[in-house]
Structures are given as structure tokens and as C-alpha cells.
Amino acid sequence: MDYFKVQKTLSLNGKINISGAKNASLPLLFSSLLAEGKHSFSNIPNLEDVKLSFKLLKHFGCNIEVNTKPVFDKKALSLSSVVIDVPKKLKNIAPYELVRKMRASILCLGPLIARCHQAKVSLPGGCAIGLRPVDYHIDGLQALGADLKLLDGYIEANADGLLKGANINLKFPSVGATENIIMAASLAAGSTCINNASLEPEVLDLIFYLKKMGADIIFSSKQEDGLDKNKIIINGVERLKASCHKVIPDRIEAGTFLIAGAMTGGDLHLNNVKACHLESLLKNLQASGCKIEVEKCGDDSGEDKIYLSSDKSITAVNIKTEVYPGFPTDLQAQWMSMMTQANGKSIIEETIFENRFMHIPELNRLGANIKVNKSTAFISGYAKLKSASVMATDLRAGSSLVLAGLVATGETQIHRIYHLDRGYEFLEHKLSSVGAIIKRCR
Ligand code: UD1
């Protein structure tokens, strides 16, 4: 199994191009199931989760054409374009072998029910405790008129004919449940209203593509135009048509590099990023002592350049993870890594996932001083980190260890980096290009 060797890095300097967002790409790829024909996407990152989604789409009968371009001195391939040709008749079973590795596979459920009126989808990985982790998806799709049963680890869905629009109140603004319901409701008869919906940038990117496909969707993130806050209204249409779309930049990848720059010091310049998606992080980075400047890219992409400069003297800043536009849970582990290097104590509260502190024992193995009480972590900085062998337990936990490795003395080995390959495109190449000493070993 591959692992990373990371050495203490003096500073990171230079330019990094930010990839397309993993969390926007996955729902977009599955949304293609809603319409027959050729869907063209650009800015899809070359990631394991994307390849898993391709496998699943091929299994449903789609034909996938991928154009690649060599990058980083031909050491890696980026996907310059992805065309998904969706057939008229889809196979509607998602087997365990294809679904188990990726929770986001559940996003095929809504489109399959809407298109085929019947579907059988294995419960995704990490759902051993039963229906609960996808209960909002199931409740929402049931409200649209589908009958869903859990049988032998599979969700079996039957909609007698067309789905019907409904009023759905989400108990929590779940990203995945909102996406599944929007996709299914786009082809339902009548109007669906999702209250307490997630309006993260990735959900909006999905909505923008669905609208290009002919969906009729309105939403409001603020109380305005007579529409309540965090409400999405989908007026079902009879048919959608394939279209084309460029995926938004990955705010979590961008955030991870900004935190790396803050920790190691130096001048980092991120290209192809949307600063408005990173407001909470940028504010906290400034509070911690970094200088941040934002400039428009100057083309018609609507994207920005972000310049960060840091002298490594980090002020301790408390954060609490929240739904967008609050501090993202997907940057919590990386922020914690940075806080081990701060001058003073800080507190991090995780409010989105109950069990998202698996990186703490590993950071402590590197010499951090972090204590936990339920969903709150107490970090005592400054901690002089020293290399050790550590293990990535999940995607973002893995990236927090890479960041810690960049400031730890000696050579840190990070194992189980297949988690990182799920969500960071060309991580070692991008970091090396700005001066990090990181090597993939087999
Ligand atoms: C998405 C992101 C993930 C991010 C998360 C929160 C993708 C592919 N993944 O995950 O990177 O960390 O949003 O921003 O986009 N929950 C339930 N029942 C449900 C659904 C969710 O209890 O049916 C709970 C979850 O266990 C969790 C919380 O709600 O505690 C948030 O989950 P959700 O917003 O659904 O996250 P995902 O869509 O899985």
C-alpha cells in the first residue's frame, strides 16, 4: 500500500492551481442519470471517488468518454473533459461491491427512482448501524411517493409511476439528502418544497446544472422575495435534457493549502478559486496572523486568486464547525493541525459529525497536546512536533497529518493514503511544486 514520506519544510512559496470540487463533481455526475443523452463536464478532478462514480455509471449502462492531459512533467493526468452518454433505458441496481467504498454513491438513488420508478441500491459504506445515516434521504424520497424498504443491506425503492411533489422538512440541512431530493423532485409531478435545506456551494452547483438541463428550481439563502431562508422549491418537469457544465473550484482543497502555507510560512498564491466560498476560513486565517489578498482572475470564470503570506507566528483562534457559510467540518482537522503550532490554547467544537476527531491520537503521536471532551477539542500550542509513523483514518484526517508532517522535525510516514487519493488531486505534486518535501512510496 502506498504511503507518504513527508519532511520538515522551511516554507511554501509559489502558485497552486486549485482543482474542481470533489463534493460538487459527485452529485453532478449522478445527476446525469436524470436525462438521456450526452452530458459534458469540465474541471472534474482525477480522484478515486470520481473513478468509483464512473464505474457505477457504467454499471447503469452509461458510456463514459474521458479526455486526459498530462500534467506535472507527465507524472500525472488531469481530466480535461468528461462526457457521460446516458442511455434511454438504465440498469437500476447499484451493487454492494461498487457502493461500499463511497458514501456519496447513495446519490444515485434519487435519480434512479425518478428515471426508472424502481431502484435497488446497496447501503453505502459506514452504514453498519442501519438506516439512520441515510434516514433523511429515505424520508425525503418517501415523502415524494416512493416506497422504500431495507432488505439484506439494500434499499429497495418502488414508485408507482411518477413521483409526486411534497413539502419536506429536513431535520438537519444534510448536503446529500438535499441533493438526492432535489434530483428526484426535478422529474416529479407538481411542486416540492424543501425546508431547512442545505445551500452549500456544491448544492448550488448541482442546482445550476439541473437548471441548464431544464429543471425549474428556485431557492433562497436569505429571507428575501417572500421566500423563507434555506428553502428550495422544485417545480417538477416532464423531461430534462443533457447539457454541459464546469465544476466549481474545490474550496476544501484550497483551504487545506492555505492552512499549509500559514503553518510553514512563506507566500502562497492560489489560482482558480472562489474566495466567496471561503469567507469563514479567510477571516480566521487573518485572525491567526496571516495576510490575505484576493484578486479576480480577470477572465469570465468568476474565479479569484488568493495570496497568503505568513511569517509562521500563529495566534490561537477558536473555531466551531457549522453549516455553510460557517466554518466547514471538512477543514476542522487541518485547522487543528495548525493550532498545534499556535502561540497559546485554542478550542475547536465539531457540531456536524459526532465522531470526527480520529486525527487527534495521531497528531498527539507526533507530539501535539490535544485533549477531547465529547465534541470539543482543547489544543495547547505551541507544540514542537517530531516525526513518527502515523495513519490516515479518513480523508481530511489524512490531510491534517500531511500538514503536521510539514512542520515536524525529521521524516514523518503517513500510511493509508488511499483516503487522501479519494479527495485530493495530485496532492504530492502540488505540494512539491511549492517547496514541500513529500514523496509517495510503495
Ligand atoms: C457532505 C460532504 C462531506 C461533508 C458533509 C458536511 C459530499 C460527497 N460529502 O457529506 O464532505 O463533510 O457534507 O458538510 O458532498 N445525517 C443523518 N441522516 C442522514 C443524512 C445525514 O443523520 O440521512 C447526519 C450525518 O451523520 C452528519 C450530518 O447529518 O452528522 C451531516 O451530514 P450530511 O450533510 O448529509 O453530509 P454528507 O452529504 O454525507
PDB file of N, CA and C in Angstrom, residues 310-356:
ATOM      1  N   SER A 310       2.566  34.363   5.297  1.00  0.00           N
ATOM      2  CA  SER A 310       2.593  34.036   6.729  1.00  0.00           C
ATOM      3  C   SER A 310       4.037  34.037   7.202  1.00  0.00           C
ATOM      4  N   ASP A 311       4.231  34.571   8.432  1.00  0.00           N
ATOM      5  CA  ASP A 311       5.594  34.507   8.990  1.00  0.00           C
ATOM      6  C   ASP A 311       5.659  33.422  10.065  1.00  0.00           C
ATOM      7  N   LYS A 312       4.672  32.545  10.043  1.00  0.00           N
ATOM      8  CA  LYS A 312       4.648  31.375  10.933  1.00  0.00           C
ATOM      9  C   LYS A 312       4.313  31.703  12.388  1.00  0.00           C
ATOM     10  N   SER A 313       4.156  33.000  12.736  1.00  0.00           N
ATOM     11  CA  SER A 313       3.776  33.269  14.136  1.00  0.00           C
ATOM     12  C   SER A 313       2.250  33.247  14.188  1.00  0.00           C
ATOM     13  N   ILE A 314       1.723  32.150  14.694  1.00  0.00           N
ATOM     14  CA  ILE A 314       0.281  31.889  14.597  1.00  0.00           C
ATOM     15  C   ILE A 314      -0.411  32.206  15.925  1.00  0.00           C
ATOM     16  N   THR A 315      -1.428  33.034  15.846  1.00  0.00           N
ATOM     17  CA  THR A 315      -2.236  33.336  17.036  1.00  0.00           C
ATOM     18  C   THR A 315      -3.307  32.252  17.178  1.00  0.00           C
ATOM     19  N   ALA A 316      -3.538  31.791  18.407  1.00  0.00           N
ATOM     20  CA  ALA A 316      -4.565  30.760  18.628  1.00  0.00           C
ATOM     21  C   ALA A 316      -5.953  31.335  18.347  1.00  0.00           C
ATOM     22  N   VAL A 317      -6.736  30.639  17.557  1.00  0.00           N
ATOM     23  CA  VAL A 317      -8.104  31.098  17.227  1.00  0.00           C
ATOM     24  C   VAL A 317      -9.063  29.916  17.401  1.00  0.00           C
ATOM     25  N   ASN A 318     -10.110  30.125  18.192  1.00  0.00           N
ATOM     26  CA  ASN A 318     -11.116  29.073  18.399  1.00  0.00           C
ATOM     27  C   ASN A 318     -12.038  28.995  17.191  1.00  0.00           C
ATOM     28  N   ILE A 319     -12.449  27.793  16.837  1.00  0.00           N
ATOM     29  CA  ILE A 319     -13.465  27.683  15.786  1.00  0.00           C
ATOM     30  C   ILE A 319     -14.532  26.658  16.190  1.00  0.00           C
ATOM     31  N   LYS A 320     -15.661  26.780  15.517  1.00  0.00           N
ATOM     32  CA  LYS A 320     -16.766  25.831  15.709  1.00  0.00           C
ATOM     33  C   LYS A 320     -17.245  25.482  14.311  1.00  0.00           C
ATOM     34  N   THR A 321     -17.356  24.195  13.985  1.00  0.00           N
ATOM     35  CA  THR A 321     -17.813  23.847  12.635  1.00  0.00           C
ATOM     36  C   THR A 321     -19.323  24.078  12.547  1.00  0.00           C
ATOM     37  N   GLU A 322     -19.745  24.561  11.398  1.00  0.00           N
ATOM     38  CA  GLU A 322     -21.168  24.868  11.197  1.00  0.00           C
ATOM     39  C   GLU A 322     -21.524  24.648   9.732  1.00  0.00           C
ATOM     40  N   VAL A 323     -22.816  24.635   9.451  1.00  0.00           N
ATOM     41  CA  VAL A 323     -23.204  24.542   8.044  1.00  0.00           C
ATOM     42  C   VAL A 323     -22.776  25.840   7.356  1.00  0.00           C
ATOM     43  N   TYR A 324     -22.630  25.777   6.034  1.00  0.00           N
ATOM     44  CA  TYR A 324     -22.196  26.933   5.252  1.00  0.00           C
ATOM     45  C   TYR A 324     -23.099  28.129   5.535  1.00  0.00           C
ATOM     46  N   PRO A 325     -22.625  29.331   5.689  1.00  0.00           N
ATOM     47  CA  PRO A 325     -21.257  29.806   5.472  1.00  0.00           C
ATOM     48  C   PRO A 325     -20.359  29.713   6.712  1.00  0.00           C
ATOM     49  N   GLY A 326     -20.722  28.887   7.684  1.00  0.00           N
ATOM     50  CA  GLY A 326     -19.865  28.721   8.863  1.00  0.00           C
ATOM     51  C   GLY A 326     -18.601  27.949   8.520  1.00  0.00           C
ATOM     52  N   PHE A 327     -17.787  27.703   9.522  1.00  0.00           N
ATOM     53  CA  PHE A 327     -16.505  27.022   9.286  1.00  0.00           C
ATOM     54  C   PHE A 327     -16.778  25.573   8.870  1.00  0.00           C
ATOM     55  N   PRO A 328     -16.242  25.115   7.729  1.00  0.00           N
ATOM     56  CA  PRO A 328     -16.580  23.765   7.239  1.00  0.00           C
ATOM     57  C   PRO A 328     -15.971  22.642   8.074  1.00  0.00           C
ATOM     58  N   THR A 329     -16.771  21.631   8.334  1.00  0.00           N
ATOM     59  CA  THR A 329     -16.272  20.459   9.070  1.00  0.00           C
ATOM     60  C   THR A 329     -15.117  19.806   8.310  1.00  0.00           C
ATOM     61  N   ASP A 330     -15.114  19.930   6.982  1.00  0.00           N
ATOM     62  CA  ASP A 330     -14.050  19.311   6.182  1.00  0.00           C
ATOM     63  C   ASP A 330     -12.705  20.025   6.319  1.00  0.00           C
ATOM     64  N   LEU A 331     -12.665  21.160   7.046  1.00  0.00           N
ATOM     65  CA  LEU A 331     -11.374  21.819   7.312  1.00  0.00           C
ATOM     66  C   LEU A 331     -11.026  21.796   8.795  1.00  0.00           C
ATOM     67  N   GLN A 332     -11.849  21.106   9.572  1.00  0.00           N
ATOM     68  CA  GLN A 332     -11.624  21.095  11.031  1.00  0.00           C
ATOM     69  C   GLN A 332     -10.306  20.431  11.417  1.00  0.00           C
ATOM     70  N   ALA A 333     -10.022  19.265  10.811  1.00  0.00           N
ATOM     71  CA  ALA A 333      -8.806  18.523  11.183  1.00  0.00           C
ATOM     72  C   ALA A 333      -7.557  19.332  10.803  1.00  0.00           C
ATOM     73  N   GLN A 334      -7.603  19.980   9.635  1.00  0.00           N
ATOM     74  CA  GLN A 334      -6.456  20.757   9.176  1.00  0.00           C
ATOM     75  C   GLN A 334      -6.240  21.964  10.098  1.00  0.00           C
ATOM     76  N   TRP A 335      -7.366  22.604  10.504  1.00  0.00           N
ATOM     77  CA  TRP A 335      -7.239  23.763  11.410  1.00  0.00           C
ATOM     78  C   TRP A 335      -6.627  23.323  12.743  1.00  0.00           C
ATOM     79  N   MET A 336      -6.994  22.121  13.167  1.00  0.00           N
ATOM     80  CA  MET A 336      -6.454  21.622  14.436  1.00  0.00           C
ATOM     81  C   MET A 336      -4.937  21.426  14.331  1.00  0.00           C
ATOM     82  N   SER A 337      -4.512  20.896  13.191  1.00  0.00           N
ATOM     83  CA  SER A 337      -3.080  20.721  12.955  1.00  0.00           C
ATOM     84  C   SER A 337      -2.382  22.082  13.084  1.00  0.00           C
ATOM     85  N   MET A 338      -2.996  23.092  12.486  1.00  0.00           N
ATOM     86  CA  MET A 338      -2.393  24.437  12.527  1.00  0.00           C
ATOM     87  C   MET A 338      -2.361  24.979  13.960  1.00  0.00           C
ATOM     88  N   MET A 339      -3.427  24.716  14.717  1.00  0.00           N
ATOM     89  CA  MET A 339      -3.489  25.242  16.085  1.00  0.00           C
ATOM     90  C   MET A 339      -2.431  24.617  17.006  1.00  0.00           C
ATOM     91  N   THR A 340      -1.909  23.431  16.644  1.00  0.00           N
ATOM     92  CA  THR A 340      -0.819  22.864  17.454  1.00  0.00           C
ATOM     93  C   THR A 340       0.419  23.761  17.346  1.00  0.00           C
ATOM     94  N   GLN A 341       0.461  24.595  16.275  1.00  0.00           N
ATOM     95  CA  GLN A 341       1.622  25.472  16.067  1.00  0.00           C
ATOM     96  C   GLN A 341       1.353  26.910  16.538  1.00  0.00           C
ATOM     97  N   ALA A 342       0.178  27.131  17.137  1.00  0.00           N
ATOM     98  CA  ALA A 342      -0.173  28.492  17.582  1.00  0.00           C
ATOM     99  C   ALA A 342       0.485  28.800  18.919  1.00  0.00           C
ATOM    100  N   ASN A 343       0.621  30.097  19.190  1.00  0.00           N
ATOM    101  CA  ASN A 343       1.167  30.508  20.491  1.00  0.00           C
ATOM    102  C   ASN A 343       0.010  30.628  21.466  1.00  0.00           C
ATOM    103  N   GLY A 344      -0.372  29.565  22.091  1.00  0.00           N
ATOM    104  CA  GLY A 344      -1.463  29.620  23.072  1.00  0.00           C
ATOM    105  C   GLY A 344      -2.468  28.505  22.880  1.00  0.00           C
ATOM    106  N   LYS A 345      -3.507  28.569  23.723  1.00  0.00           N
ATOM    107  CA  LYS A 345      -4.506  27.488  23.727  1.00  0.00           C
ATOM    108  C   LYS A 345      -5.684  27.835  22.825  1.00  0.00           C
ATOM    109  N   SER A 346      -6.236  26.821  22.199  1.00  0.00           N
ATOM    110  CA  SER A 346      -7.436  27.065  21.394  1.00  0.00           C
ATOM    111  C   SER A 346      -8.437  25.938  21.594  1.00  0.00           C
ATOM    112  N   ILE A 347      -9.669  26.222  21.194  1.00  0.00           N
ATOM    113  CA  ILE A 347     -10.762  25.252  21.357  1.00  0.00           C
ATOM    114  C   ILE A 347     -11.430  25.054  20.008  1.00  0.00           C
ATOM    115  N   ILE A 348     -11.681  23.805  19.669  1.00  0.00           N
ATOM    116  CA  ILE A 348     -12.390  23.503  18.415  1.00  0.00           C
ATOM    117  C   ILE A 348     -13.618  22.673  18.752  1.00  0.00           C
ATOM    118  N   GLU A 349     -14.775  23.155  18.300  1.00  0.00           N
ATOM    119  CA  GLU A 349     -16.017  22.399  18.546  1.00  0.00           C
ATOM    120  C   GLU A 349     -16.529  21.841  17.219  1.00  0.00           C
ATOM    121  N   GLU A 350     -16.804  20.548  17.190  1.00  0.00           N
ATOM    122  CA  GLU A 350     -17.319  19.898  15.976  1.00  0.00           C
ATOM    123  C   GLU A 350     -18.819  19.686  16.153  1.00  0.00           C
ATOM    124  N   THR A 351     -19.615  20.342  15.313  1.00  0.00           N
ATOM    125  CA  THR A 351     -21.071  20.231  15.512  1.00  0.00           C
ATOM    126  C   THR A 351     -21.760  19.438  14.396  1.00  0.00           C
ATOM    127  N   ILE A 352     -21.017  19.051  13.346  1.00  0.00           N
ATOM    128  CA  ILE A 352     -21.671  18.391  12.209  1.00  0.00           C
ATOM    129  C   ILE A 352     -21.635  16.864  12.329  1.00  0.00           C
ATOM    130  N   PHE A 353     -20.454  16.305  12.598  1.00  0.00           N
ATOM    131  CA  PHE A 353     -20.318  14.846  12.742  1.00  0.00           C
ATOM    132  C   PHE A 353     -19.947  14.518  14.188  1.00  0.00           C
ATOM    133  N   GLU A 354     -20.520  13.437  14.714  1.00  0.00           N
ATOM    134  CA  GLU A 354     -20.263  13.080  16.118  1.00  0.00           C
ATOM    135  C   GLU A 354     -18.858  12.544  16.327  1.00  0.00           C
ATOM    136  N   ASN A 355     -18.300  11.912  15.283  1.00  0.00           N
ATOM    137  CA  ASN A 355     -17.065  11.166  15.502  1.00  0.00           C
ATOM    138  C   ASN A 355     -15.978  11.634  14.547  1.00  0.00           C
ATOM    139  N   ARG A 356     -15.672  12.918  14.615  1.00  0.00           N
ATOM    140  CA  ARG A 356     -14.710  13.397  13.629  1.00  0.00           C
ATOM    141  C   ARG A 356     -13.422  13.902  14.275  1.00  0.00           C
TER     142      ARG A 356
END
